PDB file of C-alpha atoms in Angstrom:
ATOM      1  CA  MET A   1       0.547  26.027   8.456  1.00 44.00           C
ATOM      2  CA  SER A   2      -1.730  24.234   6.015  1.00 56.00           C
ATOM      3  CA  GLY A   3      -1.618  22.410   2.709  1.00 87.00           C
ATOM      4  CA  ILE A   4      -2.237  18.782   3.694  1.00 95.00           C
ATOM      5  CA  ARG A   5      -5.397  16.723   4.092  1.00 95.00           C
ATOM      6  CA  LEU A   6      -4.475  15.757   7.662  1.00 97.00           C
ATOM      7  CA  HIS A   7      -5.412  17.666  10.804  1.00 96.00           C
ATOM      8  CA  ASP A   8      -3.814  18.203  14.166  1.00 97.00           C
ATOM      9  CA  GLY A   9      -4.649  15.207  16.373  1.00 97.00           C
ATOM     10  CA  ASP A  10      -5.445  12.812  13.530  1.00 98.00           C
ATOM     11  CA  THR A  11      -4.583   9.121  13.721  1.00 98.00           C
ATOM     12  CA  VAL A  12      -3.128   7.681  10.522  1.00 98.00           C
ATOM     13  CA  VAL A  13      -2.862   3.906  10.046  1.00 98.00           C
ATOM     14  CA  PHE A  14      -0.719   2.312   7.361  1.00 99.00           C
ATOM     15  CA  VAL A  15      -1.625  -1.317   6.779  1.00 98.00           C
ATOM     16  CA  GLY A  16      -0.298  -3.973   4.426  1.00 98.00           C
ATOM     17  CA  ASP A  17       2.333  -6.675   4.055  1.00 98.00           C
ATOM     18  CA  SER A  18       6.118  -6.740   4.461  1.00 98.00           C
ATOM     19  CA  ILE A  19       6.573  -3.600   2.365  1.00 98.00           C
ATOM     20  CA  THR A  20       4.622  -1.689   5.005  1.00 98.00           C
ATOM     21  CA  ASP A  21       5.895  -3.725   7.970  1.00 98.00           C
ATOM     22  CA  CYS A  22       9.557  -3.181   7.017  1.00 98.00           C
ATOM     23  CA  GLY A  23      10.966  -4.439  10.320  1.00 97.00           C
ATOM     24  CA  ARG A  24       8.647  -2.613  12.710  1.00 96.00           C
ATOM     25  CA  ARG A  25       9.392  -5.182  15.414  1.00 94.00           C
ATOM     26  CA  GLN A  26      13.145  -4.778  15.043  1.00 96.00           C
ATOM     27  CA  HIS A  27      12.789  -0.994  14.623  1.00 96.00           C
ATOM     28  CA  PRO A  28       9.664  -0.076  16.585  1.00 95.00           C
ATOM     29  CA  PRO A  29       7.200   1.432  16.216  1.00 97.00           C
ATOM     30  CA  LEU A  30       7.291   2.431  12.545  1.00 98.00           C
ATOM     31  CA  GLY A  31       9.934   0.157  10.986  1.00 98.00           C
ATOM     32  CA  SER A  32      12.509   1.542   8.581  1.00 98.00           C
ATOM     33  CA  GLY A  33      10.495   1.955   5.387  1.00 98.00           C
ATOM     34  CA  TYR A  34       8.016   4.350   3.825  1.00 98.00           C
ATOM     35  CA  VAL A  35       5.883   4.683   6.961  1.00 98.00           C
ATOM     36  CA  TYR A  36       8.908   5.870   8.939  1.00 98.00           C
ATOM     37  CA  ILE A  37       9.950   8.225   6.138  1.00 98.00           C
ATOM     38  CA  PHE A  38       6.435   9.620   5.797  1.00 98.00           C
ATOM     39  CA  ALA A  39       6.179  10.296   9.538  1.00 98.00           C
ATOM     40  CA  ASN A  40       9.462  12.200   9.420  1.00 98.00           C
ATOM     41  CA  LEU A  41       8.389  14.184   6.368  1.00 98.00           C
ATOM     42  CA  LEU A  42       5.313  15.264   8.322  1.00 97.00           C
ATOM     43  CA  LEU A  43       7.486  16.270  11.261  1.00 97.00           C
ATOM     44  CA  ALA A  44       9.741  18.295   8.977  1.00 97.00           C
ATOM     45  CA  LYS A  45       7.045  19.999   6.892  1.00 97.00           C
ATOM     46  CA  TYR A  46       4.110  20.282   9.312  1.00 96.00           C
ATOM     47  CA  PRO A  47       5.467  20.740  12.841  1.00 96.00           C
ATOM     48  CA  ASP A  48       2.178  22.367  13.884  1.00 95.00           C
ATOM     49  CA  LYS A  49       0.280  19.113  13.332  1.00 95.00           C
ATOM     50  CA  LYS A  50       0.652  16.410  15.968  1.00 96.00           C
ATOM     51  CA  ILE A  51      -0.370  13.376  13.965  1.00 97.00           C
ATOM     52  CA  ASN A  52      -0.336   9.845  15.395  1.00 98.00           C
ATOM     53  CA  VAL A  53       1.201   7.583  12.729  1.00 98.00           C
ATOM     54  CA  ILE A  54       0.734   3.822  13.214  1.00 98.00           C
ATOM     55  CA  ASN A  55       2.344   0.999  11.245  1.00 98.00           C
ATOM     56  CA  ALA A  56      -0.013  -2.008  11.075  1.00 98.00           C
ATOM     57  CA  GLY A  57       1.825  -3.938   8.367  1.00 98.00           C
ATOM     58  CA  ILE A  58       2.549  -7.643   8.787  1.00 98.00           C
ATOM     59  CA  SER A  59       5.019  -9.467   6.573  1.00 98.00           C
ATOM     60  CA  GLY A  60       3.495 -12.115   4.316  1.00 98.00           C
ATOM     61  CA  ASN A  61      -0.053 -10.769   4.503  1.00 98.00           C
ATOM     62  CA  THR A  62      -2.591 -11.157   1.725  1.00 98.00           C
ATOM     63  CA  VAL A  63      -5.928  -9.376   1.502  1.00 98.00           C
ATOM     64  CA  VAL A  64      -7.425 -12.437   3.228  1.00 98.00           C
ATOM     65  CA  ASP A  65      -5.117 -11.845   6.190  1.00 98.00           C
ATOM     66  CA  LEU A  66      -6.088  -8.173   6.303  1.00 98.00           C
ATOM     67  CA  LYS A  67      -9.749  -9.110   6.351  1.00 98.00           C
ATOM     68  CA  ASP A  68      -9.141 -11.501   9.238  1.00 98.00           C
ATOM     69  CA  ARG A  69      -7.404  -8.922  11.448  1.00 98.00           C
ATOM     70  CA  TRP A  70      -9.066  -5.716  10.261  1.00 98.00           C
ATOM     71  CA  GLU A  71     -11.244  -5.078  13.291  1.00 98.00           C
ATOM     72  CA  ASP A  72      -8.472  -5.591  15.852  1.00 98.00           C
ATOM     73  CA  ASP A  73      -5.606  -3.955  13.995  1.00 98.00           C
ATOM     74  CA  VAL A  74      -7.329  -1.093  12.183  1.00 98.00           C
ATOM     75  CA  LEU A  75     -10.929  -0.302  13.122  1.00 98.00           C
ATOM     76  CA  SER A  76     -10.305  -0.456  16.875  1.00 98.00           C
ATOM     77  CA  LEU A  77      -7.774   2.371  16.501  1.00 98.00           C
ATOM     78  CA  LYS A  78     -10.509   4.664  15.143  1.00 98.00           C
ATOM     79  CA  PRO A  79      -8.222   6.229  12.541  1.00 98.00           C
ATOM     80  CA  ASN A  80      -9.035   9.381  10.622  1.00 98.00           C
ATOM     81  CA  PHE A  81      -6.958   8.192   7.678  1.00 98.00           C
ATOM     82  CA  ILE A  82      -6.081   4.686   6.427  1.00 98.00           C
ATOM     83  CA  SER A  83      -3.512   3.792   3.781  1.00 98.00           C
ATOM     84  CA  ILE A  84      -3.709   0.260   2.337  1.00 99.00           C
ATOM     85  CA  LEU A  85      -0.995  -1.474   0.297  1.00 99.00           C
ATOM     86  CA  ILE A  86      -1.740  -5.134  -0.374  1.00 98.00           C
ATOM     87  CA  GLY A  87      -1.644  -7.577  -3.267  1.00 98.00           C
ATOM     88  CA  ILE A  88       1.807  -8.838  -4.174  1.00 98.00           C
ATOM     89  CA  ASN A  89       1.474 -11.914  -1.942  1.00 98.00           C
ATOM     90  CA  ASP A  90      -1.955 -12.606  -3.438  1.00 98.00           C
ATOM     91  CA  ILE A  91      -0.323 -12.563  -6.872  1.00 98.00           C
ATOM     92  CA  HIS A  92       2.446 -14.927  -5.836  1.00 98.00           C
ATOM     93  CA  ARG A  93      -0.023 -17.371  -4.285  1.00 98.00           C
ATOM     94  CA  MET A  94      -2.235 -17.272  -7.362  1.00 98.00           C
ATOM     95  CA  LEU A  95       0.760 -18.007  -9.589  1.00 98.00           C
ATOM     96  CA  ALA A  96       1.658 -20.888  -7.269  1.00 97.00           C
ATOM     97  CA  GLY A  97      -1.776 -22.388  -7.914  1.00 97.00           C
ATOM     98  CA  GLN A  98      -3.397 -21.666  -4.560  1.00 97.00           C
ATOM     99  CA  PRO A  99      -7.168 -21.120  -4.837  1.00 97.00           C
ATOM    100  CA  GLY A 100      -8.827 -17.976  -3.518  1.00 97.00           C
ATOM    101  CA  TYR A 101      -6.157 -15.475  -4.583  1.00 98.00           C
ATOM    102  CA  ASP A 102      -7.230 -14.768  -8.158  1.00 98.00           C
ATOM    103  CA  PRO A 103      -8.163 -11.183  -9.107  1.00 98.00           C
ATOM    104  CA  GLU A 104     -11.897 -11.694  -8.505  1.00 98.00           C
ATOM    105  CA  SER A 105     -11.323 -13.164  -5.046  1.00 98.00           C
ATOM    106  CA  TYR A 106      -8.895 -10.333  -4.317  1.00 98.00           C
ATOM    107  CA  TYR A 107     -11.566  -7.828  -5.325  1.00 98.00           C
ATOM    108  CA  ARG A 108     -14.320  -9.438  -3.225  1.00 98.00           C
ATOM    109  CA  ASN A 109     -12.238  -9.631  -0.056  1.00 98.00           C
ATOM    110  CA  TYR A 110     -10.911  -6.118  -0.541  1.00 98.00           C
ATOM    111  CA  CYS A 111     -14.473  -4.897  -1.113  1.00 98.00           C
ATOM    112  CA  ASP A 112     -15.603  -6.509   2.161  1.00 98.00           C
ATOM    113  CA  ILE A 113     -12.838  -4.664   4.018  1.00 98.00           C
ATOM    114  CA  LEU A 114     -13.797  -1.312   2.542  1.00 98.00           C
ATOM    115  CA  MET A 115     -17.524  -1.842   3.112  1.00 98.00           C
ATOM    116  CA  LEU A 116     -16.925  -2.636   6.777  1.00 98.00           C
ATOM    117  CA  THR A 117     -14.650   0.363   7.127  1.00 98.00           C
ATOM    118  CA  LYS A 118     -17.195   2.764   5.662  1.00 97.00           C
ATOM    119  CA  GLU A 119     -19.889   1.323   7.920  1.00 97.00           C
ATOM    120  CA  ARG A 120     -17.849   1.638  11.107  1.00 97.00           C
ATOM    121  CA  LEU A 121     -15.861   4.810  10.454  1.00 97.00           C
ATOM    122  CA  LYS A 122     -18.179   7.266   8.755  1.00 92.00           C
ATOM    123  CA  ASP A 123     -15.692  10.104   8.247  1.00 95.00           C
ATOM    124  CA  VAL A 124     -12.511   8.133   7.585  1.00 98.00           C
ATOM    125  CA  GLU A 125     -10.453   8.981   4.533  1.00 98.00           C
ATOM    126  CA  ILE A 126      -8.846   6.054   2.718  1.00 98.00           C
ATOM    127  CA  LEU A 127      -5.878   5.854   0.372  1.00 98.00           C
ATOM    128  CA  LEU A 128      -5.486   2.767  -1.805  1.00 99.00           C
ATOM    129  CA  LEU A 129      -2.000   1.985  -3.093  1.00 99.00           C
ATOM    130  CA  SER A 130      -1.731  -0.411  -5.995  1.00 98.00           C
ATOM    131  CA  PRO A 131       0.578  -3.415  -5.803  1.00 98.00           C
ATOM    132  CA  PHE A 132       3.804  -2.915  -7.739  1.00 98.00           C
ATOM    133  CA  TYR A 133       6.730  -4.912  -9.092  1.00 98.00           C
ATOM    134  CA  ILE A 134      10.088  -3.244  -9.625  1.00 98.00           C
ATOM    135  CA  SER A 135      11.263  -5.127 -12.711  1.00 98.00           C
ATOM    136  CA  LYS A 136      11.461  -4.617 -16.458  1.00 96.00           C
ATOM    137  CA  VAL A 137      12.050  -8.238 -17.420  1.00 96.00           C
ATOM    138  CA  THR A 138      10.843  -9.107 -20.914  1.00 91.00           C
ATOM    139  CA  THR A 139      12.127 -12.702 -21.121  1.00 94.00           C
ATOM    140  CA  PRO A 140       9.013 -14.902 -21.466  1.00 92.00           C
ATOM    141  CA  ASN A 141       8.133 -17.853 -19.217  1.00 92.00           C
ATOM    142  CA  THR A 142       9.992 -16.566 -16.171  1.00 97.00           C
ATOM    143  CA  HIS A 143       8.438 -15.906 -12.789  1.00 97.00           C
ATOM    144  CA  ARG A 144       9.149 -12.198 -13.064  1.00 98.00           C
ATOM    145  CA  SER A 145       7.587 -11.936 -16.509  1.00 98.00           C
ATOM    146  CA  ARG A 146       4.499 -13.788 -15.257  1.00 98.00           C
ATOM    147  CA  VAL A 147       4.122 -11.356 -12.356  1.00 98.00           C
ATOM    148  CA  LEU A 148       4.388  -8.416 -14.746  1.00 98.00           C
ATOM    149  CA  GLU A 149       1.767 -10.026 -16.983  1.00 97.00           C
ATOM    150  CA  VAL A 150      -0.824 -10.532 -14.234  1.00 98.00           C
ATOM    151  CA  ILE A 151      -0.266  -7.530 -11.984  1.00 98.00           C
ATOM    152  CA  PRO A 152      -2.378  -5.210 -14.204  1.00 98.00           C
ATOM    153  CA  LYS A 153      -5.429  -7.366 -13.425  1.00 98.00           C
ATOM    154  CA  TYR A 154      -4.975  -6.720  -9.702  1.00 98.00           C
ATOM    155  CA  ILE A 155      -4.264  -3.044 -10.240  1.00 98.00           C
ATOM    156  CA  GLU A 156      -7.517  -2.760 -12.210  1.00 98.00           C
ATOM    157  CA  LYS A 157      -9.390  -4.110  -9.169  1.00 98.00           C
ATOM    158  CA  VAL A 158      -7.797  -1.544  -6.866  1.00 98.00           C
ATOM    159  CA  GLU A 159      -8.659   1.246  -9.302  1.00 98.00           C
ATOM    160  CA  LEU A 160     -12.247  -0.002  -9.465  1.00 98.00           C
ATOM    161  CA  LEU A 161     -12.524  -0.158  -5.677  1.00 98.00           C
ATOM    162  CA  SER A 162     -11.114   3.347  -5.380  1.00 98.00           C
ATOM    163  CA  LYS A 163     -13.841   4.636  -7.674  1.00 98.00           C
ATOM    164  CA  GLU A 164     -16.586   2.633  -5.983  1.00 98.00           C
ATOM    165  CA  PHE A 165     -15.626   3.792  -2.488  1.00 98.00           C
ATOM    166  CA  SER A 166     -14.459   7.300  -3.416  1.00 98.00           C
ATOM    167  CA  THR A 167     -10.954   6.879  -2.016  1.00 98.00           C
ATOM    168  CA  LEU A 168      -7.644   8.477  -2.818  1.00 98.00           C
ATOM    169  CA  TYR A 169      -5.510   6.322  -5.085  1.00 98.00           C
ATOM    170  CA  ILE A 170      -1.911   5.965  -6.230  1.00 98.00           C
ATOM    171  CA  ASN A 171      -0.802   3.566  -8.953  1.00 98.00           C
ATOM    172  CA  LEU A 172       2.616   2.730  -7.502  1.00 98.00           C
ATOM    173  CA  HIS A 173       3.361   0.278 -10.286  1.00 98.00           C
ATOM    174  CA  THR A 174       3.135   3.099 -12.828  1.00 98.00           C
ATOM    175  CA  VAL A 175       5.244   5.320 -10.572  1.00 98.00           C
ATOM    176  CA  PHE A 176       8.055   2.784 -10.405  1.00 98.00           C
ATOM    177  CA  GLN A 177       7.833   1.769 -14.047  1.00 98.00           C
ATOM    178  CA  SER A 178       8.206   5.416 -15.060  1.00 98.00           C
ATOM    179  CA  LEU A 179      11.378   5.643 -12.965  1.00 98.00           C
ATOM    180  CA  LEU A 180      12.779   2.519 -14.626  1.00 98.00           C
ATOM    181  CA  LYS A 181      12.938   4.424 -17.900  1.00 97.00           C
ATOM    182  CA  TYR A 182      15.935   6.218 -16.401  1.00 98.00           C
ATOM    183  CA  ARG A 183      17.377   3.848 -13.802  1.00 98.00           C
ATOM    184  CA  GLU A 184      17.890   0.131 -13.383  1.00 98.00           C
ATOM    185  CA  PRO A 185      15.546  -1.716 -10.999  1.00 98.00           C
ATOM    186  CA  THR A 186      18.345  -2.214  -8.465  1.00 98.00           C
ATOM    187  CA  ALA A 187      18.424   1.551  -7.936  1.00 98.00           C
ATOM    188  CA  TYR A 188      15.107   1.167  -6.120  1.00 98.00           C
ATOM    189  CA  ALA A 189      15.050  -2.429  -4.881  1.00 98.00           C
ATOM    190  CA  PRO A 190      17.463  -5.360  -4.465  1.00 98.00           C
ATOM    191  CA  GLU A 191      14.688  -7.585  -5.854  1.00 98.00           C
ATOM    192  CA  PRO A 192      11.323  -6.654  -7.379  1.00 98.00           C
ATOM    193  CA  VAL A 193       9.141  -6.807  -4.243  1.00 98.00           C
ATOM    194  CA  HIS A 194      10.994  -5.064  -1.420  1.00 98.00           C
ATOM    195  CA  PRO A 195      12.237  -1.527  -2.033  1.00 98.00           C
ATOM    196  CA  ASN A 196      15.508  -0.167  -0.703  1.00 98.00           C
ATOM    197  CA  PHE A 197      15.649   3.248   0.983  1.00 98.00           C
ATOM    198  CA  ALA A 198      15.264   5.103  -2.326  1.00 98.00           C
ATOM    199  CA  GLY A 199      12.276   2.950  -3.240  1.00 98.00           C
ATOM    200  CA  HIS A 200      10.618   3.566   0.110  1.00 98.00           C
ATOM    201  CA  MET A 201      11.299   7.275  -0.344  1.00 98.00           C
ATOM    202  CA  VAL A 202       9.427   7.107  -3.651  1.00 98.00           C
ATOM    203  CA  ILE A 203       6.383   5.645  -1.890  1.00 99.00           C
ATOM    204  CA  ALA A 204       6.495   8.129   0.996  1.00 98.00           C
ATOM    205  CA  LEU A 205       6.815  11.107  -1.336  1.00 98.00           C
ATOM    206  CA  SER A 206       3.977   9.785  -3.538  1.00 98.00           C
ATOM    207  CA  ILE A 207       1.715   9.583  -0.495  1.00 98.00           C
ATOM    208  CA  LEU A 208       2.693  13.049   0.707  1.00 98.00           C
ATOM    209  CA  ASN A 209       2.098  14.489  -2.758  1.00 97.00           C
ATOM    210  CA  VAL A 210      -1.429  13.102  -3.027  1.00 98.00           C
ATOM    211  CA  LEU A 211      -2.253  14.417   0.450  1.00 97.00           C
ATOM    212  CA  GLU A 212      -1.012  17.866  -0.482  1.00 97.00           C
ATOM    213  CA  THR A 213      -3.162  18.163  -3.625  1.00 84.00           C
TER     214      THR A 213
END
């Protein structure tokens, strides 16, 4: 069988915040979210490929936290493929007035991570997933409207990094916003940050689709 950018024996690491983590300590080793779904999609569609899927998400992480633990939690595993989803906690901290989480700081720290990765893992393939927010609030001066106003600035940085480092890329915010033309946000998440099963399925299928093209 063929048709996917992964090979038999590859190690795949998914890293990020609570969206990636999704209870991996309570439901080891992959949690109950998109990483778990993706691993099972691989098992169903590509039984000939024995791929080691690792969930390295930690709830609450920002890009600063990823940078701090990158060597231990990602590089030491010598992955062939890395998927990164980070940014919503950076946005929340920036909106709360904490310094060092603005879009430029986000870009610089993210850039440091990718530079180190390319230096240490010459043949690794990387997928960058944009931060997303599952809401269509239009009421001004609310927290949700402020997140929707600033998230494009962070997405622009991820798109730029993807081009600079020649990575795969998925704009998950656009994916979810396109779905909200037909369904209410609660169809995909009980609140804008953390998807339900359908929302995690959207992410897993988006990742599988980009790996099959």
